[in-house]
Short mmCIF file of C-alpha atoms and ligand atoms in Angstrom, two decimals:
data_model
loop_
_atom_site.label_atom_id
_atom_site.label_comp_id
_atom_site.label_asym_id
_atom_site.label_seq_id
_atom_site.Cartn_x
_atom_site.Cartn_y
_atom_site.Cartn_z
CA MET A 170 -0.98 -37.96 16.71
CA ILE A 171 -0.74 -35.65 13.69
CA ASP A 172 -1.36 -37.46 10.44
CA HIS A 173 -1.38 -36.39 6.78
CA ILE A 174 1.55 -34.00 7.08
CA PRO A 175 3.06 -33.26 3.65
CA ALA A 176 6.20 -35.39 3.18
CA GLY A 177 9.25 -33.55 4.49
CA MET A 178 7.35 -31.32 6.94
CA ALA A 179 7.57 -33.56 10.03
CA LEU A 180 10.63 -31.83 11.46
CA LYS A 181 8.94 -28.48 10.99
CA VAL A 182 5.96 -29.79 12.97
CA LEU A 183 8.30 -30.89 15.77
CA LYS A 184 9.77 -27.41 15.82
CA ILE A 185 6.29 -25.85 16.05
CA LEU A 186 5.56 -28.11 19.02
CA GLY A 187 8.82 -27.03 20.62
CA ILE A 188 10.09 -30.57 20.84
CA ASP A 189 13.81 -30.89 21.56
CA GLU A 190 16.16 -33.13 23.57
CA ALA A 191 14.57 -31.89 26.81
CA VAL A 192 11.16 -33.39 26.05
CA SER A 193 10.02 -35.85 28.71
CA SER A 194 7.54 -37.95 26.75
CA THR A 195 7.88 -40.41 23.87
CA VAL A 196 7.96 -38.89 20.41
CA THR A 197 7.58 -40.98 17.28
CA VAL A 198 8.17 -39.61 13.80
CA ALA A 199 7.39 -41.46 10.59
CA MET A 200 8.73 -39.91 7.43
CA HIS A 201 7.89 -40.68 3.84
CA VAL A 202 5.05 -43.07 4.48
CA PRO A 203 2.86 -44.19 1.54
CA SER A 204 -0.55 -42.51 1.59
CA LYS A 205 -3.67 -43.09 -0.46
CA ALA A 206 -4.67 -39.42 -0.43
CA MET A 207 -1.30 -37.72 -0.82
CA SER A 208 1.01 -40.44 -2.20
CA TRP A 209 3.65 -39.70 0.50
CA LYS A 210 3.12 -38.24 3.93
CA ASP A 211 4.76 -37.74 7.33
CA ILE A 212 3.28 -38.63 10.73
CA VAL A 213 4.20 -37.23 14.14
CA LYS A 214 3.11 -38.85 17.39
CA VAL A 215 3.69 -37.22 20.77
CA GLU A 216 2.55 -38.76 24.01
CA ASP A 217 0.96 -36.74 26.83
CA ARG A 218 0.62 -33.63 24.77
CA GLU A 219 -2.38 -31.55 23.71
CA LEU A 220 -2.15 -28.74 21.16
CA SER A 221 -2.84 -25.07 21.82
CA PRO A 222 -5.04 -23.23 19.27
CA ARG A 223 -1.99 -21.28 18.08
CA GLU A 224 -0.06 -24.50 17.48
CA VAL A 225 -2.99 -25.89 15.51
CA ASP A 226 -3.05 -22.72 13.36
CA LYS A 227 0.68 -23.02 12.68
CA ILE A 228 0.31 -26.66 11.69
CA ALA A 229 -2.64 -25.79 9.45
CA LEU A 230 -0.47 -23.26 7.59
CA ILE A 231 2.20 -25.81 6.67
CA ALA A 232 -0.04 -28.89 6.54
CA PRO A 233 -3.56 -27.78 5.56
CA LYS A 234 -4.75 -31.39 5.23
CA ALA A 235 -3.33 -32.63 8.51
CA SER A 236 -5.57 -34.50 10.92
CA VAL A 237 -5.03 -34.42 14.66
CA ASN A 238 -5.96 -37.56 16.56
CA VAL A 239 -6.05 -37.45 20.32
CA ILE A 240 -5.29 -40.93 21.60
CA ARG A 241 -6.34 -41.96 25.08
CA ASN A 242 -5.97 -45.52 26.38
CA TYR A 243 -4.72 -46.76 23.00
CA ASN A 244 -7.93 -45.59 21.27
CA VAL A 245 -8.56 -42.60 19.06
CA ALA A 246 -10.65 -40.45 21.38
CA GLU A 247 -10.95 -37.41 19.14
CA LYS A 248 -10.19 -36.88 15.50
CA HIS A 249 -10.33 -33.61 13.67
CA VAL A 250 -8.90 -32.14 10.49
CA VAL A 251 -7.07 -28.85 10.99
CA ARG A 252 -8.77 -25.78 9.57
CA LEU A 253 -6.79 -23.11 7.78
CA PRO A 254 -7.30 -19.87 9.74
CA ASP A 255 -8.33 -16.78 7.75
CA ARG A 256 -6.07 -14.63 9.92
CA ALA A 257 -2.64 -15.62 11.21
CA VAL A 258 -1.92 -13.50 14.27
CA GLY A 259 1.51 -13.67 15.90
CA ILE A 260 2.57 -16.84 14.12
CA LEU A 261 4.35 -15.61 10.98
CA ARG A 262 7.19 -13.17 10.52
CA CYS A 263 6.88 -10.59 7.72
CA GLY A 264 9.52 -11.10 5.04
CA ASN A 265 9.64 -7.39 4.28
CA PRO A 266 12.60 -6.05 6.29
CA ASN A 267 11.11 -2.57 5.98
CA CYS A 268 7.76 -3.62 7.48
CA ILE A 269 6.77 -1.82 10.68
CA THR A 270 6.13 -5.20 12.37
CA ASN A 271 9.86 -5.95 12.12
CA LEU A 272 10.60 -2.96 14.32
CA ARG A 273 10.39 -2.93 18.07
CA GLU A 274 6.68 -2.04 18.20
CA PRO A 275 4.16 -3.51 20.65
CA VAL A 276 2.12 -5.37 18.02
CA GLU A 277 1.82 -8.95 16.85
CA THR A 278 2.22 -9.74 13.19
CA ASP A 279 -1.07 -10.21 11.38
CA PHE A 280 -1.64 -11.87 8.02
CA PHE A 281 -4.70 -12.42 5.85
CA VAL A 282 -4.69 -16.07 4.81
CA LYS A 283 -6.27 -17.39 1.63
CA PRO A 284 -6.61 -21.12 0.94
CA GLY A 285 -4.70 -22.68 -1.95
CA GLU A 286 -1.85 -25.07 -2.67
CA PRO A 287 0.13 -23.70 -0.92
CA PRO A 288 -2.02 -21.21 1.04
CA ARG A 289 -1.31 -17.50 0.56
CA ALA A 290 -0.64 -15.09 3.42
CA ALA A 291 -0.43 -11.31 3.04
CA CYS A 292 0.74 -8.91 5.76
CA ARG A 293 -2.07 -6.71 7.05
CA TYR A 294 0.41 -3.90 7.65
CA CYS A 295 2.53 -3.78 4.50
CA ASP A 296 0.60 -6.03 2.04
CA ARG A 297 3.69 -8.16 1.41
CA VAL A 298 2.86 -11.76 0.47
CA VAL A 299 4.79 -14.47 2.31
CA GLU A 300 6.85 -16.44 -0.18
CA ASP A 301 7.75 -19.40 1.99
CA ILE A 302 5.21 -19.95 4.76
CA PRO A 303 7.05 -22.80 6.57
CA ALA A 304 10.20 -20.65 6.77
CA ALA A 305 8.22 -17.65 8.05
CA ILE A 306 6.67 -19.42 11.04
CA VAL A 307 7.79 -17.88 14.32
CA MET B 795 -20.81 3.98 3.56
CA ALA B 796 -18.62 4.30 6.62
CA SER B 797 -19.00 7.47 8.66
CA TRP B 798 -16.30 10.02 7.90
CA LYS B 799 -15.89 11.51 11.34
CA GLY B 800 -12.86 9.94 13.01
CA ARG B 801 -12.06 7.86 9.94
CA ASP B 802 -8.46 6.92 9.16
CA ILE B 803 -7.19 7.47 5.61
CA LEU B 804 -4.52 4.77 5.31
CA SER B 805 -4.77 3.30 1.83
CA ILE B 806 -6.68 4.30 -1.29
CA ARG B 807 -8.06 0.74 -1.24
CA ASP B 808 -9.98 1.54 1.93
CA LEU B 809 -12.03 4.07 -0.05
CA SER B 810 -14.93 3.07 -2.29
CA ARG B 811 -15.73 4.90 -5.50
CA GLY B 812 -18.55 6.66 -3.66
CA ASP B 813 -16.14 7.73 -0.92
CA ILE B 814 -13.67 9.11 -3.45
CA GLU B 815 -16.41 11.00 -5.32
CA LEU B 816 -17.41 12.69 -2.08
CA VAL B 817 -13.81 13.81 -1.53
CA LEU B 818 -13.54 15.15 -5.09
CA LYS B 819 -16.73 17.18 -4.76
CA ALA B 820 -15.69 18.54 -1.38
CA ALA B 821 -12.26 19.46 -2.79
CA ARG B 822 -13.87 21.48 -5.55
CA ARG B 823 -15.77 23.51 -2.94
CA MET B 824 -12.43 24.13 -1.18
CA ALA B 825 -10.59 25.43 -4.23
CA PRO B 826 -11.52 29.14 -3.79
CA ILE B 827 -10.42 28.98 -0.14
CA ALA B 828 -7.17 27.22 -1.08
CA GLU B 829 -6.47 30.03 -3.55
CA GLY B 830 -7.09 32.67 -0.90
CA GLU B 831 -10.13 34.13 -2.68
CA LYS B 832 -12.48 33.14 0.12
CA SER B 833 -11.76 32.52 3.77
CA SER B 834 -13.02 29.93 6.21
CA LYS B 835 -12.92 29.28 9.93
CA SER B 836 -14.45 25.81 9.72
CA LEU B 837 -11.61 24.15 11.68
CA GLU B 838 -11.05 26.95 14.17
CA GLY B 839 -9.89 25.52 17.50
CA LYS B 840 -8.78 22.23 15.92
CA ILE B 841 -5.16 21.14 15.86
CA LEU B 842 -3.35 19.07 13.25
CA ALA B 843 -0.19 17.16 14.22
CA THR B 844 2.20 16.53 11.35
CA LEU B 845 4.54 13.69 12.38
CA PHE B 846 7.20 13.43 9.70
CA PHE B 847 9.66 10.67 10.54
CA GLU B 848 11.37 11.46 7.26
CA PRO B 849 11.38 14.80 5.48
CA SER B 850 8.90 15.51 2.69
CA THR B 851 8.61 19.24 2.56
CA ARG B 852 5.98 19.47 -0.13
CA THR B 853 3.62 17.01 1.51
CA ARG B 854 4.02 18.60 4.93
CA LEU B 855 3.56 22.17 3.71
CA SER B 856 0.45 21.29 1.72
CA PHE B 857 -1.15 19.70 4.79
CA GLU B 858 -0.19 22.66 6.96
CA SER B 859 -1.48 25.14 4.39
CA ALA B 860 -4.74 23.19 4.19
CA MET B 861 -5.21 23.27 7.97
CA ILE B 862 -4.31 26.96 8.33
CA ARG B 863 -6.59 27.97 5.42
CA LEU B 864 -9.47 26.46 7.39
CA GLY B 865 -8.60 28.37 10.55
CA GLY B 866 -6.97 25.45 12.40
CA GLY B 867 -3.60 25.19 14.13
CA VAL B 868 -0.62 23.02 13.33
CA LEU B 869 2.17 21.41 15.36
CA GLY B 870 4.62 18.62 14.71
CA PHE B 871 8.10 17.74 13.55
CA SER B 872 9.65 17.48 10.09
CA ASN B 873 12.35 14.95 10.94
CA VAL B 874 13.20 12.85 13.97
CA GLU B 875 16.33 14.72 14.99
CA GLY B 876 16.09 15.93 18.56
CA THR B 877 12.79 14.14 19.24
CA SER B 878 12.13 11.31 21.67
CA VAL B 879 11.95 9.02 18.63
CA GLN B 880 15.71 9.37 18.38
CA LYS B 881 15.93 8.14 21.96
CA GLY B 882 14.20 4.94 20.92
CA GLU B 883 10.54 5.70 21.58
CA THR B 884 8.18 3.38 19.71
CA LEU B 885 5.77 4.77 17.13
CA ALA B 886 2.93 3.41 19.27
CA ASP B 887 4.08 5.56 22.21
CA THR B 888 4.69 8.66 20.10
CA VAL B 889 1.15 8.45 18.75
CA ARG B 890 -0.38 7.96 22.21
CA MET B 891 1.50 11.02 23.42
CA VAL B 892 0.52 13.21 20.45
CA GLU B 893 -3.12 12.18 20.81
CA GLY B 894 -3.27 14.45 23.84
CA TYR B 895 -2.12 17.47 21.83
CA ALA B 896 -4.02 17.24 18.55
CA ASP B 897 -7.35 16.35 16.93
CA VAL B 898 -6.00 14.76 13.75
CA ILE B 899 -2.64 13.17 12.92
CA VAL B 900 -0.81 13.17 9.61
CA LEU B 901 2.00 10.64 9.50
CA ARG B 902 4.96 10.22 7.18
CA HIS B 903 7.20 7.27 8.00
CA PRO B 904 10.01 5.34 6.29
CA HIS B 905 8.50 1.95 7.18
CA GLU B 906 5.63 0.23 5.40
CA GLY B 907 2.54 -0.31 7.52
CA ALA B 908 3.46 2.49 9.95
CA ALA B 909 0.23 4.43 9.42
CA ARG B 910 -1.94 1.37 10.01
CA LEU B 911 -0.05 0.63 13.20
CA ALA B 912 -0.33 4.25 14.37
CA ALA B 913 -4.09 4.22 13.75
CA GLU B 914 -4.44 1.23 16.06
CA PHE B 915 -3.02 3.20 18.97
CA THR B 916 -5.19 6.28 18.77
CA GLU B 917 -8.84 7.23 18.55
CA ARG B 918 -7.85 10.32 16.56
CA PRO B 919 -8.10 10.04 12.79
CA VAL B 920 -4.75 9.21 11.15
CA ILE B 921 -3.97 10.28 7.59
CA ASN B 922 -1.16 8.38 5.87
CA ALA B 923 1.18 10.83 4.12
CA GLY B 924 3.41 8.05 2.79
CA ASP B 925 4.79 4.97 4.52
CA GLY B 926 8.02 3.69 2.98
CA ALA B 927 7.34 2.12 -0.39
CA GLY B 928 3.73 1.59 0.69
CA GLN B 929 0.70 3.80 0.41
CA HIS B 930 0.26 7.54 -0.12
CA PRO B 931 -3.50 7.87 -0.52
CA THR B 932 -3.77 11.66 -0.46
CA GLN B 933 -1.43 11.87 -3.44
CA THR B 934 -3.64 9.47 -5.38
CA LEU B 935 -6.71 11.53 -4.45
CA GLN B 936 -4.94 14.66 -5.63
CA ASP B 937 -4.21 12.99 -9.00
CA LEU B 938 -7.79 11.74 -9.37
CA TYR B 939 -9.09 15.18 -8.45
CA THR B 940 -6.92 16.86 -11.08
CA ILE B 941 -8.22 14.55 -13.82
CA TRP B 942 -11.83 14.90 -12.69
CA ASP B 943 -11.60 18.67 -12.23
CA GLU B 944 -9.87 19.33 -15.56
CA ARG B 945 -11.89 16.88 -17.66
CA GLY B 946 -15.22 16.91 -15.82
CA LYS B 947 -15.23 13.11 -15.46
CA ILE B 948 -12.96 10.10 -15.21
CA GLU B 949 -15.18 7.36 -16.62
CA GLY B 950 -14.55 6.66 -20.28
CA LEU B 951 -11.29 8.60 -20.48
CA ASN B 952 -8.28 7.04 -22.11
CA ILE B 953 -5.47 7.48 -19.61
CA ALA B 954 -1.86 6.70 -20.53
CA LEU B 955 0.52 6.01 -17.66
CA VAL B 956 4.04 6.71 -18.89
CA GLY B 957 7.53 5.97 -17.55
CA ASP B 958 8.79 3.68 -14.81
CA LEU B 959 5.67 1.62 -14.11
CA LYS B 960 7.57 -1.09 -12.25
CA TYR B 961 8.91 0.68 -9.18
CA GLY B 962 6.71 3.76 -8.87
CA ARG B 963 4.19 3.35 -6.07
CA THR B 964 2.35 6.47 -7.26
CA VAL B 965 1.57 4.87 -10.54
CA HIS B 966 0.45 1.55 -9.00
CA SER B 967 -2.02 3.33 -6.75
CA ILE B 968 -3.37 5.53 -9.50
CA ALA B 969 -3.77 2.50 -11.82
CA THR B 970 -5.91 0.55 -9.34
CA ALA B 971 -7.90 3.65 -8.39
CA LEU B 972 -8.61 4.58 -12.03
CA ALA B 973 -9.73 1.01 -12.68
CA GLY B 974 -12.54 1.53 -10.16
CA PHE B 975 -13.71 4.57 -12.13
CA GLY B 976 -14.16 2.97 -15.54
CA ALA B 977 -11.29 4.71 -17.33
CA SER B 978 -9.32 2.75 -19.90
CA LEU B 979 -5.61 2.46 -19.31
CA THR B 980 -2.65 2.43 -21.64
CA LEU B 981 0.61 1.43 -20.00
CA VAL B 982 3.70 2.93 -21.65
CA SER B 983 7.06 1.92 -20.24
CA PRO B 984 10.57 1.03 -21.36
CA PRO B 985 11.25 -2.73 -21.62
CA GLY B 986 12.04 -4.06 -18.16
CA LEU B 987 10.09 -1.33 -16.35
CA GLU B 988 6.59 -2.65 -17.07
CA MET B 989 3.76 -2.58 -14.53
CA PRO B 990 3.93 -5.66 -12.25
CA TRP B 991 1.59 -8.37 -13.52
CA GLU B 992 -0.34 -8.61 -10.21
CA ILE B 993 -1.43 -5.02 -10.63
CA VAL B 994 -2.32 -5.47 -14.29
CA GLU B 995 -4.41 -8.51 -13.32
CA GLU B 996 -6.11 -6.57 -10.53
CA VAL B 997 -6.98 -3.77 -12.94
CA LYS B 998 -8.25 -6.15 -15.64
CA ALA B 999 -10.39 -7.97 -13.07
CA THR B 1000 -12.47 -4.79 -12.70
CA GLY B 1001 -13.32 -4.93 -16.41
CA THR B 1002 -11.01 -2.02 -17.22
CA PRO B 1003 -9.54 -2.21 -20.73
CA VAL B 1004 -5.73 -2.25 -20.51
CA SER B 1005 -3.25 -2.03 -23.36
CA THR B 1006 0.51 -2.06 -23.16
CA THR B 1007 3.21 -0.57 -25.36
CA HIS B 1008 6.82 0.58 -25.33
CA ARG B 1009 6.23 3.44 -27.77
CA LEU B 1010 5.03 6.76 -26.38
CA GLU B 1011 4.41 8.27 -29.84
CA ASP B 1012 1.78 5.59 -30.55
CA VAL B 1013 -0.46 6.58 -27.67
CA VAL B 1014 -0.34 10.38 -27.90
CA PRO B 1015 -3.02 10.81 -30.62
CA THR B 1016 -5.69 8.88 -28.69
CA ALA B 1017 -4.87 9.76 -25.07
CA ASP B 1018 -7.08 12.05 -22.98
CA VAL B 1019 -4.55 12.15 -20.17
CA LEU B 1020 -0.78 11.57 -20.24
CA TYR B 1021 0.34 10.77 -16.71
CA VAL B 1022 4.13 11.01 -16.90
CA THR B 1023 6.48 9.70 -14.21
CA ARG B 1024 10.20 9.90 -13.70
CA ILE B 1025 12.55 7.22 -15.00
CA GLN B 1026 15.34 6.95 -12.49
CA LYS B 1027 18.93 6.65 -13.64
CA GLU B 1028 19.63 4.10 -10.88
CA ARG B 1029 17.40 1.56 -12.64
CA PHE B 1030 19.89 1.27 -15.47
CA PRO B 1031 23.30 -0.34 -15.00
CA ASP B 1032 24.40 1.19 -18.30
CA PRO B 1033 24.31 5.03 -18.45
CA GLN B 1034 24.07 4.97 -22.26
CA GLU B 1035 21.01 2.76 -22.08
CA TYR B 1036 19.46 5.26 -19.66
CA GLN B 1037 20.15 8.17 -22.01
CA LYS B 1038 18.49 6.31 -24.87
CA VAL B 1039 15.40 5.39 -22.84
CA ALA B 1040 15.06 8.83 -21.25
CA GLY B 1041 15.23 10.39 -24.70
CA SER B 1042 12.44 8.26 -26.11
CA TYR B 1043 10.09 8.96 -23.18
CA ARG B 1044 10.42 12.71 -23.29
CA VAL B 1045 7.28 14.78 -23.76
CA ASP B 1046 8.04 17.77 -26.00
CA LEU B 1047 6.29 20.04 -28.51
CA PRO B 1048 6.82 17.87 -31.61
CA LEU B 1049 5.33 14.90 -29.79
CA LEU B 1050 2.30 16.92 -28.69
CA ARG B 1051 1.53 18.04 -32.26
CA GLU B 1052 -0.39 14.77 -32.65
CA ALA B 1053 -2.31 15.17 -29.38
CA LYS B 1054 -6.01 15.93 -28.96
CA LYS B 1055 -6.67 19.61 -28.19
CA ASP B 1056 -8.00 18.90 -24.70
CA MET B 1057 -5.44 16.26 -23.75
CA ILE B 1058 -3.81 17.03 -20.39
CA VAL B 1059 -0.30 16.21 -19.22
CA LEU B 1060 0.21 15.36 -15.53
CA HIS B 1061 3.37 14.62 -13.55
CA PRO B 1062 3.73 14.10 -9.79
CA LEU B 1063 6.86 16.35 -9.82
CA PRO B 1064 9.70 16.95 -9.46
CA ARG B 1065 10.45 16.34 -13.12
CA VAL B 1066 13.92 15.96 -14.52
CA THR B 1067 13.95 15.62 -18.29
CA GLU B 1068 10.63 13.82 -18.87
CA ILE B 1069 8.78 16.99 -19.84
CA ASP B 1070 10.42 19.72 -21.90
CA PRO B 1071 9.91 23.12 -20.19
CA ALA B 1072 8.52 24.38 -23.52
CA VAL B 1073 5.45 22.25 -22.80
CA ASP B 1074 4.70 24.38 -19.71
CA ARG B 1075 3.26 27.13 -21.89
CA THR B 1076 0.79 24.88 -23.70
CA PRO B 1077 -2.79 24.32 -22.52
CA HIS B 1078 -1.89 20.64 -22.09
CA ALA B 1079 0.36 21.33 -19.10
CA LYS B 1080 -1.58 20.71 -15.88
CA TYR B 1081 1.17 19.47 -13.59
CA PHE B 1082 1.51 22.72 -11.66
CA ARG B 1083 -2.24 22.77 -11.17
CA GLN B 1084 -1.94 19.15 -10.01
CA ALA B 1085 0.64 20.24 -7.42
CA PHE B 1086 -1.63 23.06 -6.22
CA ASN B 1087 -4.53 20.60 -5.93
CA ALA B 1088 -2.76 18.97 -2.98
CA VAL B 1089 -4.22 21.74 -0.84
CA PRO B 1090 -7.97 21.61 -1.63
CA VAL B 1091 -7.93 17.80 -1.50
CA ARG B 1092 -6.27 17.80 1.91
CA MET B 1093 -8.64 20.53 3.13
CA ALA B 1094 -11.56 18.37 2.13
CA LEU B 1095 -10.14 15.33 3.94
CA LEU B 1096 -9.35 17.29 7.10
CA GLU B 1097 -12.90 18.65 7.28
CA MET B 1098 -14.39 15.23 6.61
CA VAL B 1099 -12.41 13.24 9.18
CA LEU B 1100 -12.99 15.98 11.77
CA GLY B 1101 -16.72 15.77 11.15
CA VAL B 1102 -17.10 19.33 9.86
CA GLY B 1103 -18.75 20.44 6.61
ZN1 ZN C 497 4.63 -6.66 6.69
#
């Protein structure tokens, strides 16, 4: 279960997890839920699904305050808050059409990430700052 | 300080003030060789590859002259026509191929970040000779060298950057580099072509005094250096507006009457109408010297990254 997603970002989280009609487990989405800490939040719950480190990094970029609860046998078995990575490798697309990473070269994109509201990501190759991080996620 | 041998020169930001000072001093030692007064064989047996994915004759020739003056050899291409690049080869592959033929690679490329990518695919030092609208560190070093060589120092000088400060990458790089040297900056641009605020903030954060104006005549009496850049016609939708602006940012003899005796005028060239040719004959004009300085600066860098000297 991923809690404390900024309101409106739940569908983006589903996209990061690659969840579509073909998914075989139960998926529950709660949108615009009252929250003490963030006034409104979204929640996503996916059964039988663990997150890869890259997925956690992607979620951290769009929901820096999200918490990931692993539920086993109806109990919260693990609970951790995502951590904003200081480098985002292969998870964002550079918005500069003239950036070398947008050509057919054998490299992954690479961004320096700085915390903030919202976080700031700058391309290691061309220095361009990402304007809309959720839209830039691969 | 990072070791120089094998070092990539990708962005002026990768160089500390101490690094840059070493380059300037080495360049001064190169000047007599660059002028042909002395000769050197320090890079004999070494090969420079100039990979120019877009033409830039001046940059390429100055690198080649630098290498040949030091006894080294040169190979490469000056545009992609007829090369395997045209057949769709990646930059990564081109660089890995060239690595087998040369000791140092100079790269000019139309895409930003190309030099950094190239450097990741070779152990050979890569020197960025311009990547799209990105970095061109050897040009910045050449500008810093000209100021330092002509004025004996950079710290404490009052340097006016004049012209299109919004779009010119040259002027952004020189502004941040000068900030690290303790010069004070005066930014002179037409309305709408001011220096981007991020760069002004970056410069101010170093403690560098920055002032801004639209009037060139106000800064001439106090400037130690006038660094003039081109104002491009394309930036103005209205040709009459362009004429007006170009006219008021023109450096000519009447304007220089107010200047300090030892004030120098620089320009990355080519100029159009920004500097009246009559200025060429005054002791202020240093832009041709600045163009020549491309060679000693690049000689110094080639020796340093090849671990010689
Ligand atoms: Zn980029």
